[in-house]
Amino acid sequence: YPIWKGIDFITPRGLPAGDISLETDGSLLLKASACDLNSLDFRSALLIRQEDYSFTETLTLSSESIEENTDAGICAYYDENSYLKYGIRRKDGQLSIIFREYAADGYITDKVTEVDIKNTKDIRLKMEVSGMKRDFYYDLGYGWIKSDHTERTFYLLSNGISKGKRFTGAMTGLYASGSGEVRFTDITGLPDNAF
């Protein structure tokens, strides 16, 4: 996989070479997987191992590249049985902010925040991590707005849930689920082990 913004990403499963590209303007195009992160067929996540529990990840992506029934953004990932995602979704032509936590057999949090994104080309998303707590923000060009919070991300730990073999460790990064190619323009603040 290409190194983007100085980060050597990994994926949970092999990503076909044609599904990712670095553009001359420094952005990254990632083809969205047609399924959600809880499927063994999901491929479109770029991750790093999370060895630190105090960091702030910031991601910028193009709202214009989000197609109908597609969502993309930040993800914290253990495996297909436990993850969270904070991103932008286009549904019925409208863009919104989503926050979803998946643990064991289903979503334990599934929140949609309606926002007026139509005049914003680049959207910034932020996840602040402090131990087990995570705060989530979005910026449409007018400053950061806090939209979501979770206290206990136990499901991102090896012993957090009993579901198959659990040995991969927590990871963080970005994802795209749905259709089309999503344009990511910047990512910063990942744990130090990413650099």
mmCIF file with all atom_site columns, C-alpha atoms in Angstrom:
data_model
loop_
_atom_site.group_PDB
_atom_site.id
_atom_site.type_symbol
_atom_site.label_atom_id
_atom_site.label_alt_id
_atom_site.label_comp_id
_atom_site.label_asym_id
_atom_site.label_entity_id
_atom_site.label_seq_id
_atom_site.pdbx_PDB_ins_code
_atom_site.Cartn_x
_atom_site.Cartn_y
_atom_site.Cartn_z
_atom_site.occupancy
_atom_site.B_iso_or_equiv
_atom_site.pdbx_formal_charge
_atom_site.auth_seq_id
_atom_site.auth_comp_id
_atom_site.auth_asym_id
_atom_site.auth_atom_id
_atom_site.pdbx_PDB_model_num
ATOM 1   C CA . TYR A 1 1   ? 0.000   0.000   0.000  1.00 0.00 ? 1   TYR A CA 1
ATOM 2   C CA . PRO A 1 2   ? 1.218   3.498   -0.563 1.00 0.00 ? 2   PRO A CA 1
ATOM 3   C CA . ILE A 1 3   ? 2.622   5.513   2.301  1.00 0.00 ? 3   ILE A CA 1
ATOM 4   C CA . TRP A 1 4   ? 0.347   8.536   2.666  1.00 0.00 ? 4   TRP A CA 1
ATOM 5   C CA . LYS A 1 5   ? 1.249   11.624  4.700  1.00 0.00 ? 5   LYS A CA 1
ATOM 6   C CA . GLY A 1 6   ? 4.267   9.707   6.021  1.00 0.00 ? 6   GLY A CA 1
ATOM 7   C CA . ILE A 1 7   ? 2.121   6.898   7.415  1.00 0.00 ? 7   ILE A CA 1
ATOM 8   C CA . ASP A 1 8   ? 2.590   3.245   6.478  1.00 0.00 ? 8   ASP A CA 1
ATOM 9   C CA . PHE A 1 9   ? -0.971  1.930   6.735  1.00 0.00 ? 9   PHE A CA 1
ATOM 10  C CA . ILE A 1 10  ? -2.197  -1.648  6.997  1.00 0.00 ? 10  ILE A CA 1
ATOM 11  C CA . THR A 1 11  ? -5.590  -3.107  6.089  1.00 0.00 ? 11  THR A CA 1
ATOM 12  C CA . PRO A 1 12  ? -7.640  -5.760  7.893  1.00 0.00 ? 12  PRO A CA 1
ATOM 13  C CA . ARG A 1 13  ? -7.763  -7.790  4.682  1.00 0.00 ? 13  ARG A CA 1
ATOM 14  C CA . GLY A 1 14  ? -6.070  -7.466  1.300  1.00 0.00 ? 14  GLY A CA 1
ATOM 15  C CA . LEU A 1 15  ? -7.059  -4.387  -0.691 1.00 0.00 ? 15  LEU A CA 1
ATOM 16  C CA . PRO A 1 16  ? -6.768  -4.711  -4.488 1.00 0.00 ? 16  PRO A CA 1
ATOM 17  C CA . ALA A 1 17  ? -4.108  -2.337  -5.844 1.00 0.00 ? 17  ALA A CA 1
ATOM 18  C CA . GLY A 1 18  ? -6.613  -0.604  -8.134 1.00 0.00 ? 18  GLY A CA 1
ATOM 19  C CA . ASP A 1 19  ? -8.796  0.339   -5.153 1.00 0.00 ? 19  ASP A CA 1
ATOM 20  C CA . ILE A 1 20  ? -6.361  2.937   -3.808 1.00 0.00 ? 20  ILE A CA 1
ATOM 21  C CA . SER A 1 21  ? -4.340  5.698   -5.445 1.00 0.00 ? 21  SER A CA 1
ATOM 22  C CA . LEU A 1 22  ? -2.285  8.725   -4.494 1.00 0.00 ? 22  LEU A CA 1
ATOM 23  C CA . GLU A 1 23  ? -3.158  11.805  -6.529 1.00 0.00 ? 23  GLU A CA 1
ATOM 24  C CA . THR A 1 24  ? -0.729  14.498  -7.704 1.00 0.00 ? 24  THR A CA 1
ATOM 25  C CA . ASP A 1 25  ? -2.370  17.024  -5.355 1.00 0.00 ? 25  ASP A CA 1
ATOM 26  C CA . GLY A 1 26  ? -1.419  14.835  -2.352 1.00 0.00 ? 26  GLY A CA 1
ATOM 27  C CA . SER A 1 27  ? -4.898  13.445  -1.760 1.00 0.00 ? 27  SER A CA 1
ATOM 28  C CA . LEU A 1 28  ? -5.748  9.762   -1.471 1.00 0.00 ? 28  LEU A CA 1
ATOM 29  C CA . LEU A 1 29  ? -8.568  8.082   -3.414 1.00 0.00 ? 29  LEU A CA 1
ATOM 30  C CA . LEU A 1 30  ? -10.019 4.962   -1.785 1.00 0.00 ? 30  LEU A CA 1
ATOM 31  C CA . LYS A 1 31  ? -12.665 2.812   -3.433 1.00 0.00 ? 31  LYS A CA 1
ATOM 32  C CA . ALA A 1 32  ? -15.474 2.166   -0.958 1.00 0.00 ? 32  ALA A CA 1
ATOM 33  C CA . SER A 1 33  ? -16.303 -1.440  -0.056 1.00 0.00 ? 33  SER A CA 1
ATOM 34  C CA . ALA A 1 34  ? -19.872 -2.386  -0.950 1.00 0.00 ? 34  ALA A CA 1
ATOM 35  C CA . CYS A 1 35  ? -20.409 -3.808  2.571  1.00 0.00 ? 35  CYS A CA 1
ATOM 36  C CA . ASP A 1 36  ? -20.041 -2.508  6.132  1.00 0.00 ? 36  ASP A CA 1
ATOM 37  C CA . LEU A 1 37  ? -17.047 -3.055  8.420  1.00 0.00 ? 37  LEU A CA 1
ATOM 38  C CA . ASN A 1 38  ? -18.749 -6.038  10.117 1.00 0.00 ? 38  ASN A CA 1
ATOM 39  C CA . SER A 1 39  ? -18.453 -8.143  6.943  1.00 0.00 ? 39  SER A CA 1
ATOM 40  C CA . LEU A 1 40  ? -15.482 -10.385 6.157  1.00 0.00 ? 40  LEU A CA 1
ATOM 41  C CA . ASP A 1 41  ? -15.727 -8.964  2.619  1.00 0.00 ? 41  ASP A CA 1
ATOM 42  C CA . PHE A 1 42  ? -14.977 -5.420  3.832  1.00 0.00 ? 42  PHE A CA 1
ATOM 43  C CA . ARG A 1 43  ? -11.617 -4.160  2.521  1.00 0.00 ? 43  ARG A CA 1
ATOM 44  C CA . SER A 1 44  ? -11.603 -0.349  2.490  1.00 0.00 ? 44  SER A CA 1
ATOM 45  C CA . ALA A 1 45  ? -9.947  0.643   5.744  1.00 0.00 ? 45  ALA A CA 1
ATOM 46  C CA . LEU A 1 46  ? -6.442  2.050   6.141  1.00 0.00 ? 46  LEU A CA 1
ATOM 47  C CA . LEU A 1 47  ? -5.262  1.538   9.716  1.00 0.00 ? 47  LEU A CA 1
ATOM 48  C CA . ILE A 1 48  ? -2.310  1.717   12.075 1.00 0.00 ? 48  ILE A CA 1
ATOM 49  C CA . ARG A 1 49  ? -1.843  -0.142  15.322 1.00 0.00 ? 49  ARG A CA 1
ATOM 50  C CA . GLN A 1 50  ? -2.947  1.989   18.249 1.00 0.00 ? 50  GLN A CA 1
ATOM 51  C CA . GLU A 1 51  ? -0.233  1.723   20.877 1.00 0.00 ? 51  GLU A CA 1
ATOM 52  C CA . ASP A 1 52  ? -1.159  4.968   22.626 1.00 0.00 ? 52  ASP A CA 1
ATOM 53  C CA . TYR A 1 53  ? -4.385  5.878   24.416 1.00 0.00 ? 53  TYR A CA 1
ATOM 54  C CA . SER A 1 54  ? -3.944  9.627   24.325 1.00 0.00 ? 54  SER A CA 1
ATOM 55  C CA . PHE A 1 55  ? -4.006  11.262  20.892 1.00 0.00 ? 55  PHE A CA 1
ATOM 56  C CA . THR A 1 56  ? -6.129  13.358  18.547 1.00 0.00 ? 56  THR A CA 1
ATOM 57  C CA . GLU A 1 57  ? -6.766  12.101  15.015 1.00 0.00 ? 57  GLU A CA 1
ATOM 58  C CA . THR A 1 58  ? -7.939  14.638  12.447 1.00 0.00 ? 58  THR A CA 1
ATOM 59  C CA . LEU A 1 59  ? -9.137  13.644  8.986  1.00 0.00 ? 59  LEU A CA 1
ATOM 60  C CA . THR A 1 60  ? -10.157 15.829  6.041  1.00 0.00 ? 60  THR A CA 1
ATOM 61  C CA . LEU A 1 61  ? -12.240 14.483  3.173  1.00 0.00 ? 61  LEU A CA 1
ATOM 62  C CA . SER A 1 62  ? -14.138 15.809  0.199  1.00 0.00 ? 62  SER A CA 1
ATOM 63  C CA . SER A 1 63  ? -17.913 15.902  0.661  1.00 0.00 ? 63  SER A CA 1
ATOM 64  C CA . GLU A 1 64  ? -18.304 15.961  -3.122 1.00 0.00 ? 64  GLU A CA 1
ATOM 65  C CA . SER A 1 65  ? -16.759 12.479  -3.386 1.00 0.00 ? 65  SER A CA 1
ATOM 66  C CA . ILE A 1 66  ? -19.344 10.835  -1.091 1.00 0.00 ? 66  ILE A CA 1
ATOM 67  C CA . GLU A 1 67  ? -21.855 9.022   -3.313 1.00 0.00 ? 67  GLU A CA 1
ATOM 68  C CA . GLU A 1 68  ? -25.412 7.977   -2.430 1.00 0.00 ? 68  GLU A CA 1
ATOM 69  C CA . ASN A 1 69  ? -25.583 5.321   0.345  1.00 0.00 ? 69  ASN A CA 1
ATOM 70  C CA . THR A 1 70  ? -21.891 5.793   1.111  1.00 0.00 ? 70  THR A CA 1
ATOM 71  C CA . ASP A 1 71  ? -20.213 6.756   4.367  1.00 0.00 ? 71  ASP A CA 1
ATOM 72  C CA . ALA A 1 72  ? -16.559 7.471   5.081  1.00 0.00 ? 72  ALA A CA 1
ATOM 73  C CA . GLY A 1 73  ? -14.434 8.918   7.847  1.00 0.00 ? 73  GLY A CA 1
ATOM 74  C CA . ILE A 1 74  ? -12.487 7.953   10.970 1.00 0.00 ? 74  ILE A CA 1
ATOM 75  C CA . CYS A 1 75  ? -12.629 4.445   12.367 1.00 0.00 ? 75  CYS A CA 1
ATOM 76  C CA . ALA A 1 76  ? -11.303 2.736   15.470 1.00 0.00 ? 76  ALA A CA 1
ATOM 77  C CA . TYR A 1 77  ? -11.126 -0.937  14.632 1.00 0.00 ? 77  TYR A CA 1
ATOM 78  C CA . TYR A 1 78  ? -10.373 -4.178  16.408 1.00 0.00 ? 78  TYR A CA 1
ATOM 79  C CA . ASP A 1 79  ? -11.951 -6.619  13.971 1.00 0.00 ? 79  ASP A CA 1
ATOM 80  C CA . GLU A 1 80  ? -15.255 -7.176  12.150 1.00 0.00 ? 80  GLU A CA 1
ATOM 81  C CA . ASN A 1 81  ? -16.880 -7.821  15.546 1.00 0.00 ? 81  ASN A CA 1
ATOM 82  C CA . SER A 1 82  ? -15.868 -4.583  17.229 1.00 0.00 ? 82  SER A CA 1
ATOM 83  C CA . TYR A 1 83  ? -15.249 -1.119  15.869 1.00 0.00 ? 83  TYR A CA 1
ATOM 84  C CA . LEU A 1 84  ? -16.560 2.410   15.822 1.00 0.00 ? 84  LEU A CA 1
ATOM 85  C CA . LYS A 1 85  ? -16.890 4.797   12.952 1.00 0.00 ? 85  LYS A CA 1
ATOM 86  C CA . TYR A 1 86  ? -17.389 8.542   12.792 1.00 0.00 ? 86  TYR A CA 1
ATOM 87  C CA . GLY A 1 87  ? -17.986 9.884   9.344  1.00 0.00 ? 87  GLY A CA 1
ATOM 88  C CA . ILE A 1 88  ? -20.018 11.542  6.645  1.00 0.00 ? 88  ILE A CA 1
ATOM 89  C CA . ARG A 1 89  ? -22.919 9.752   4.971  1.00 0.00 ? 89  ARG A CA 1
ATOM 90  C CA . ARG A 1 90  ? -24.965 10.596  1.906  1.00 0.00 ? 90  ARG A CA 1
ATOM 91  C CA . LYS A 1 91  ? -28.497 9.209   2.040  1.00 0.00 ? 91  LYS A CA 1
ATOM 92  C CA . ASP A 1 92  ? -31.468 10.400  -0.022 1.00 0.00 ? 92  ASP A CA 1
ATOM 93  C CA . GLY A 1 93  ? -29.165 13.077  -1.446 1.00 0.00 ? 93  GLY A CA 1
ATOM 94  C CA . GLN A 1 94  ? -28.472 14.598  2.004  1.00 0.00 ? 94  GLN A CA 1
ATOM 95  C CA . LEU A 1 95  ? -25.141 14.574  3.795  1.00 0.00 ? 95  LEU A CA 1
ATOM 96  C CA . SER A 1 96  ? -25.042 13.960  7.546  1.00 0.00 ? 96  SER A CA 1
ATOM 97  C CA . ILE A 1 97  ? -22.586 13.059  10.298 1.00 0.00 ? 97  ILE A CA 1
ATOM 98  C CA . ILE A 1 98  ? -22.817 9.500   11.626 1.00 0.00 ? 98  ILE A CA 1
ATOM 99  C CA . PHE A 1 99  ? -21.473 7.906   14.809 1.00 0.00 ? 99  PHE A CA 1
ATOM 100 C CA . ARG A 1 100 ? -21.798 4.140   15.136 1.00 0.00 ? 100 ARG A CA 1
ATOM 101 C CA . GLU A 1 101 ? -20.351 1.676   17.659 1.00 0.00 ? 101 GLU A CA 1
ATOM 102 C CA . TYR A 1 102 ? -20.424 -2.035  16.830 1.00 0.00 ? 102 TYR A CA 1
ATOM 103 C CA . ALA A 1 103 ? -19.790 -4.683  19.527 1.00 0.00 ? 103 ALA A CA 1
ATOM 104 C CA . ALA A 1 104 ? -20.215 -8.461  19.145 1.00 0.00 ? 104 ALA A CA 1
ATOM 105 C CA . ASP A 1 105 ? -23.424 -8.878  17.157 1.00 0.00 ? 105 ASP A CA 1
ATOM 106 C CA . GLY A 1 106 ? -24.772 -5.436  16.411 1.00 0.00 ? 106 GLY A CA 1
ATOM 107 C CA . TYR A 1 107 ? -24.643 -1.696  16.733 1.00 0.00 ? 107 TYR A CA 1
ATOM 108 C CA . ILE A 1 108 ? -24.788 -0.453  20.329 1.00 0.00 ? 108 ILE A CA 1
ATOM 109 C CA . THR A 1 109 ? -24.815 3.178   19.152 1.00 0.00 ? 109 THR A CA 1
ATOM 110 C CA . ASP A 1 110 ? -26.273 4.378   15.860 1.00 0.00 ? 110 ASP A CA 1
ATOM 111 C CA . LYS A 1 111 ? -26.571 8.162   15.730 1.00 0.00 ? 111 LYS A CA 1
ATOM 112 C CA . VAL A 1 112 ? -27.123 10.532  12.816 1.00 0.00 ? 112 VAL A CA 1
ATOM 113 C CA . THR A 1 113 ? -26.515 14.282  13.145 1.00 0.00 ? 113 THR A CA 1
ATOM 114 C CA . GLU A 1 114 ? -28.197 16.340  10.446 1.00 0.00 ? 114 GLU A CA 1
ATOM 115 C CA . VAL A 1 115 ? -26.005 19.255  9.365  1.00 0.00 ? 115 VAL A CA 1
ATOM 116 C CA . ASP A 1 116 ? -25.967 21.691  6.446  1.00 0.00 ? 116 ASP A CA 1
ATOM 117 C CA . ILE A 1 117 ? -23.000 20.358  4.490  1.00 0.00 ? 117 ILE A CA 1
ATOM 118 C CA . LYS A 1 118 ? -24.138 21.309  0.989  1.00 0.00 ? 118 LYS A CA 1
ATOM 119 C CA . ASN A 1 119 ? -21.900 24.399  0.734  1.00 0.00 ? 119 ASN A CA 1
ATOM 120 C CA . THR A 1 120 ? -18.806 22.783  2.242  1.00 0.00 ? 120 THR A CA 1
ATOM 121 C CA . LYS A 1 121 ? -16.360 21.046  -0.053 1.00 0.00 ? 121 LYS A CA 1
ATOM 122 C CA . ASP A 1 122 ? -13.840 19.759  2.506  1.00 0.00 ? 122 ASP A CA 1
ATOM 123 C CA . ILE A 1 123 ? -15.059 18.477  5.860  1.00 0.00 ? 123 ILE A CA 1
ATOM 124 C CA . ARG A 1 124 ? -12.783 17.872  8.823  1.00 0.00 ? 124 ARG A CA 1
ATOM 125 C CA . LEU A 1 125 ? -13.486 15.182  11.400 1.00 0.00 ? 125 LEU A CA 1
ATOM 126 C CA . LYS A 1 126 ? -11.701 14.793  14.734 1.00 0.00 ? 126 LYS A CA 1
ATOM 127 C CA . MET A 1 127 ? -11.474 12.036  17.338 1.00 0.00 ? 127 MET A CA 1
ATOM 128 C CA . GLU A 1 128 ? -9.881  12.882  20.697 1.00 0.00 ? 128 GLU A CA 1
ATOM 129 C CA . VAL A 1 129 ? -8.768  9.784   22.610 1.00 0.00 ? 129 VAL A CA 1
ATOM 130 C CA . SER A 1 130 ? -8.102  9.800   26.361 1.00 0.00 ? 130 SER A CA 1
ATOM 131 C CA . GLY A 1 131 ? -7.919  6.309   27.805 1.00 0.00 ? 131 GLY A CA 1
ATOM 132 C CA . MET A 1 132 ? -11.253 4.608   27.111 1.00 0.00 ? 132 MET A CA 1
ATOM 133 C CA . LYS A 1 133 ? -13.020 7.920   26.393 1.00 0.00 ? 133 LYS A CA 1
ATOM 134 C CA . ARG A 1 134 ? -13.416 9.381   22.930 1.00 0.00 ? 134 ARG A CA 1
ATOM 135 C CA . ASP A 1 135 ? -14.870 12.710  21.829 1.00 0.00 ? 135 ASP A CA 1
ATOM 136 C CA . PHE A 1 136 ? -15.891 13.415  18.235 1.00 0.00 ? 136 PHE A CA 1
ATOM 137 C CA . TYR A 1 137 ? -16.038 16.729  16.373 1.00 0.00 ? 137 TYR A CA 1
ATOM 138 C CA . TYR A 1 138 ? -16.720 17.995  12.866 1.00 0.00 ? 138 TYR A CA 1
ATOM 139 C CA . ASP A 1 139 ? -15.737 21.256  11.160 1.00 0.00 ? 139 ASP A CA 1
ATOM 140 C CA . LEU A 1 140 ? -17.579 22.620  8.126  1.00 0.00 ? 140 LEU A CA 1
ATOM 141 C CA . GLY A 1 141 ? -15.237 25.590  7.855  1.00 0.00 ? 141 GLY A CA 1
ATOM 142 C CA . TYR A 1 142 ? -16.635 27.510  10.850 1.00 0.00 ? 142 TYR A CA 1
ATOM 143 C CA . GLY A 1 143 ? -14.744 25.834  13.707 1.00 0.00 ? 143 GLY A CA 1
ATOM 144 C CA . TRP A 1 144 ? -15.023 22.557  15.596 1.00 0.00 ? 144 TRP A CA 1
ATOM 145 C CA . ILE A 1 145 ? -18.435 21.356  16.817 1.00 0.00 ? 145 ILE A CA 1
ATOM 146 C CA . LYS A 1 146 ? -18.608 18.467  19.273 1.00 0.00 ? 146 LYS A CA 1
ATOM 147 C CA . SER A 1 147 ? -21.273 15.987  18.234 1.00 0.00 ? 147 SER A CA 1
ATOM 148 C CA . ASP A 1 148 ? -20.537 12.700  19.982 1.00 0.00 ? 148 ASP A CA 1
ATOM 149 C CA . HIS A 1 149 ? -18.865 11.103  22.998 1.00 0.00 ? 149 HIS A CA 1
ATOM 150 C CA . THR A 1 150 ? -18.314 7.594   24.269 1.00 0.00 ? 150 THR A CA 1
ATOM 151 C CA . GLU A 1 151 ? -17.063 6.671   27.732 1.00 0.00 ? 151 GLU A CA 1
ATOM 152 C CA . ARG A 1 152 ? -16.106 3.029   27.396 1.00 0.00 ? 152 ARG A CA 1
ATOM 153 C CA . THR A 1 153 ? -14.690 1.532   24.237 1.00 0.00 ? 153 THR A CA 1
ATOM 154 C CA . PHE A 1 154 ? -14.198 -1.838  25.939 1.00 0.00 ? 154 PHE A CA 1
ATOM 155 C CA . TYR A 1 155 ? -14.992 -3.642  22.696 1.00 0.00 ? 155 TYR A CA 1
ATOM 156 C CA . LEU A 1 156 ? -11.701 -2.392  21.203 1.00 0.00 ? 156 LEU A CA 1
ATOM 157 C CA . LEU A 1 157 ? -9.662  -4.461  23.706 1.00 0.00 ? 157 LEU A CA 1
ATOM 158 C CA . SER A 1 158 ? -8.527  -8.069  23.358 1.00 0.00 ? 158 SER A CA 1
ATOM 159 C CA . ASN A 1 159 ? -10.611 -9.103  26.366 1.00 0.00 ? 159 ASN A CA 1
ATOM 160 C CA . GLY A 1 160 ? -13.435 -6.643  25.669 1.00 0.00 ? 160 GLY A CA 1
ATOM 161 C CA . ILE A 1 161 ? -15.896 -9.172  24.244 1.00 0.00 ? 161 ILE A CA 1
ATOM 162 C CA . SER A 1 162 ? -15.984 -12.953 23.834 1.00 0.00 ? 162 SER A CA 1
ATOM 163 C CA . LYS A 1 163 ? -16.212 -13.484 20.113 1.00 0.00 ? 163 LYS A CA 1
ATOM 164 C CA . GLY A 1 164 ? -13.738 -15.758 18.352 1.00 0.00 ? 164 GLY A CA 1
ATOM 165 C CA . LYS A 1 165 ? -9.984  -15.276 18.565 1.00 0.00 ? 165 LYS A CA 1
ATOM 166 C CA . ARG A 1 166 ? -9.087  -11.782 19.737 1.00 0.00 ? 166 ARG A CA 1
ATOM 167 C CA . PHE A 1 167 ? -5.431  -10.982 19.230 1.00 0.00 ? 167 PHE A CA 1
ATOM 168 C CA . THR A 1 168 ? -5.050  -8.149  16.720 1.00 0.00 ? 168 THR A CA 1
ATOM 169 C CA . GLY A 1 169 ? -5.125  -5.168  19.096 1.00 0.00 ? 169 GLY A CA 1
ATOM 170 C CA . ALA A 1 170 ? -6.803  -1.819  18.613 1.00 0.00 ? 170 ALA A CA 1
ATOM 171 C CA . MET A 1 171 ? -6.204  0.075   15.375 1.00 0.00 ? 171 MET A CA 1
ATOM 172 C CA . THR A 1 172 ? -7.196  3.516   14.147 1.00 0.00 ? 172 THR A CA 1
ATOM 173 C CA . GLY A 1 173 ? -7.406  5.195   10.766 1.00 0.00 ? 173 GLY A CA 1
ATOM 174 C CA . LEU A 1 174 ? -9.934  5.793   8.005  1.00 0.00 ? 174 LEU A CA 1
ATOM 175 C CA . TYR A 1 175 ? -12.595 3.865   6.112  1.00 0.00 ? 175 TYR A CA 1
ATOM 176 C CA . ALA A 1 176 ? -15.007 4.072   3.154  1.00 0.00 ? 176 ALA A CA 1
ATOM 177 C CA . SER A 1 177 ? -18.169 1.960   2.859  1.00 0.00 ? 177 SER A CA 1
ATOM 178 C CA . GLY A 1 178 ? -20.721 2.038   0.031  1.00 0.00 ? 178 GLY A CA 1
ATOM 179 C CA . SER A 1 179 ? -19.833 2.849   -3.570 1.00 0.00 ? 179 SER A CA 1
ATOM 180 C CA . GLY A 1 180 ? -17.521 5.016   -5.631 1.00 0.00 ? 180 GLY A CA 1
ATOM 181 C CA . GLU A 1 181 ? -14.184 6.503   -4.661 1.00 0.00 ? 181 GLU A CA 1
ATOM 182 C CA . VAL A 1 182 ? -13.776 8.760   -1.649 1.00 0.00 ? 182 VAL A CA 1
ATOM 183 C CA . ARG A 1 183 ? -11.169 11.526  -1.706 1.00 0.00 ? 183 ARG A CA 1
ATOM 184 C CA . PHE A 1 184 ? -9.257  12.010  1.564  1.00 0.00 ? 184 PHE A CA 1
ATOM 185 C CA . THR A 1 185 ? -7.141  15.172  1.578  1.00 0.00 ? 185 THR A CA 1
ATOM 186 C CA . ASP A 1 186 ? -5.344  15.078  4.952  1.00 0.00 ? 186 ASP A CA 1
ATOM 187 C CA . ILE A 1 187 ? -4.815  13.059  8.139  1.00 0.00 ? 187 ILE A CA 1
ATOM 188 C CA . THR A 1 188 ? -2.884  14.172  11.229 1.00 0.00 ? 188 THR A CA 1
ATOM 189 C CA . GLY A 1 189 ? -2.358  13.343  14.878 1.00 0.00 ? 189 GLY A CA 1
ATOM 190 C CA . LEU A 1 190 ? -2.208  9.571   14.765 1.00 0.00 ? 190 LEU A CA 1
ATOM 191 C CA . PRO A 1 191 ? -0.324  7.872   17.621 1.00 0.00 ? 191 PRO A CA 1
ATOM 192 C CA . ASP A 1 192 ? 3.450   8.300   17.466 1.00 0.00 ? 192 ASP A CA 1
ATOM 193 C CA . ASN A 1 193 ? 4.001   4.729   16.326 1.00 0.00 ? 193 ASN A CA 1
ATOM 194 C CA . ALA A 1 194 ? 2.486   5.727   12.956 1.00 0.00 ? 194 ALA A CA 1
ATOM 195 C CA . PHE A 1 195 ? 5.474   7.868   12.013 1.00 0.00 ? 195 PHE A CA 1
#
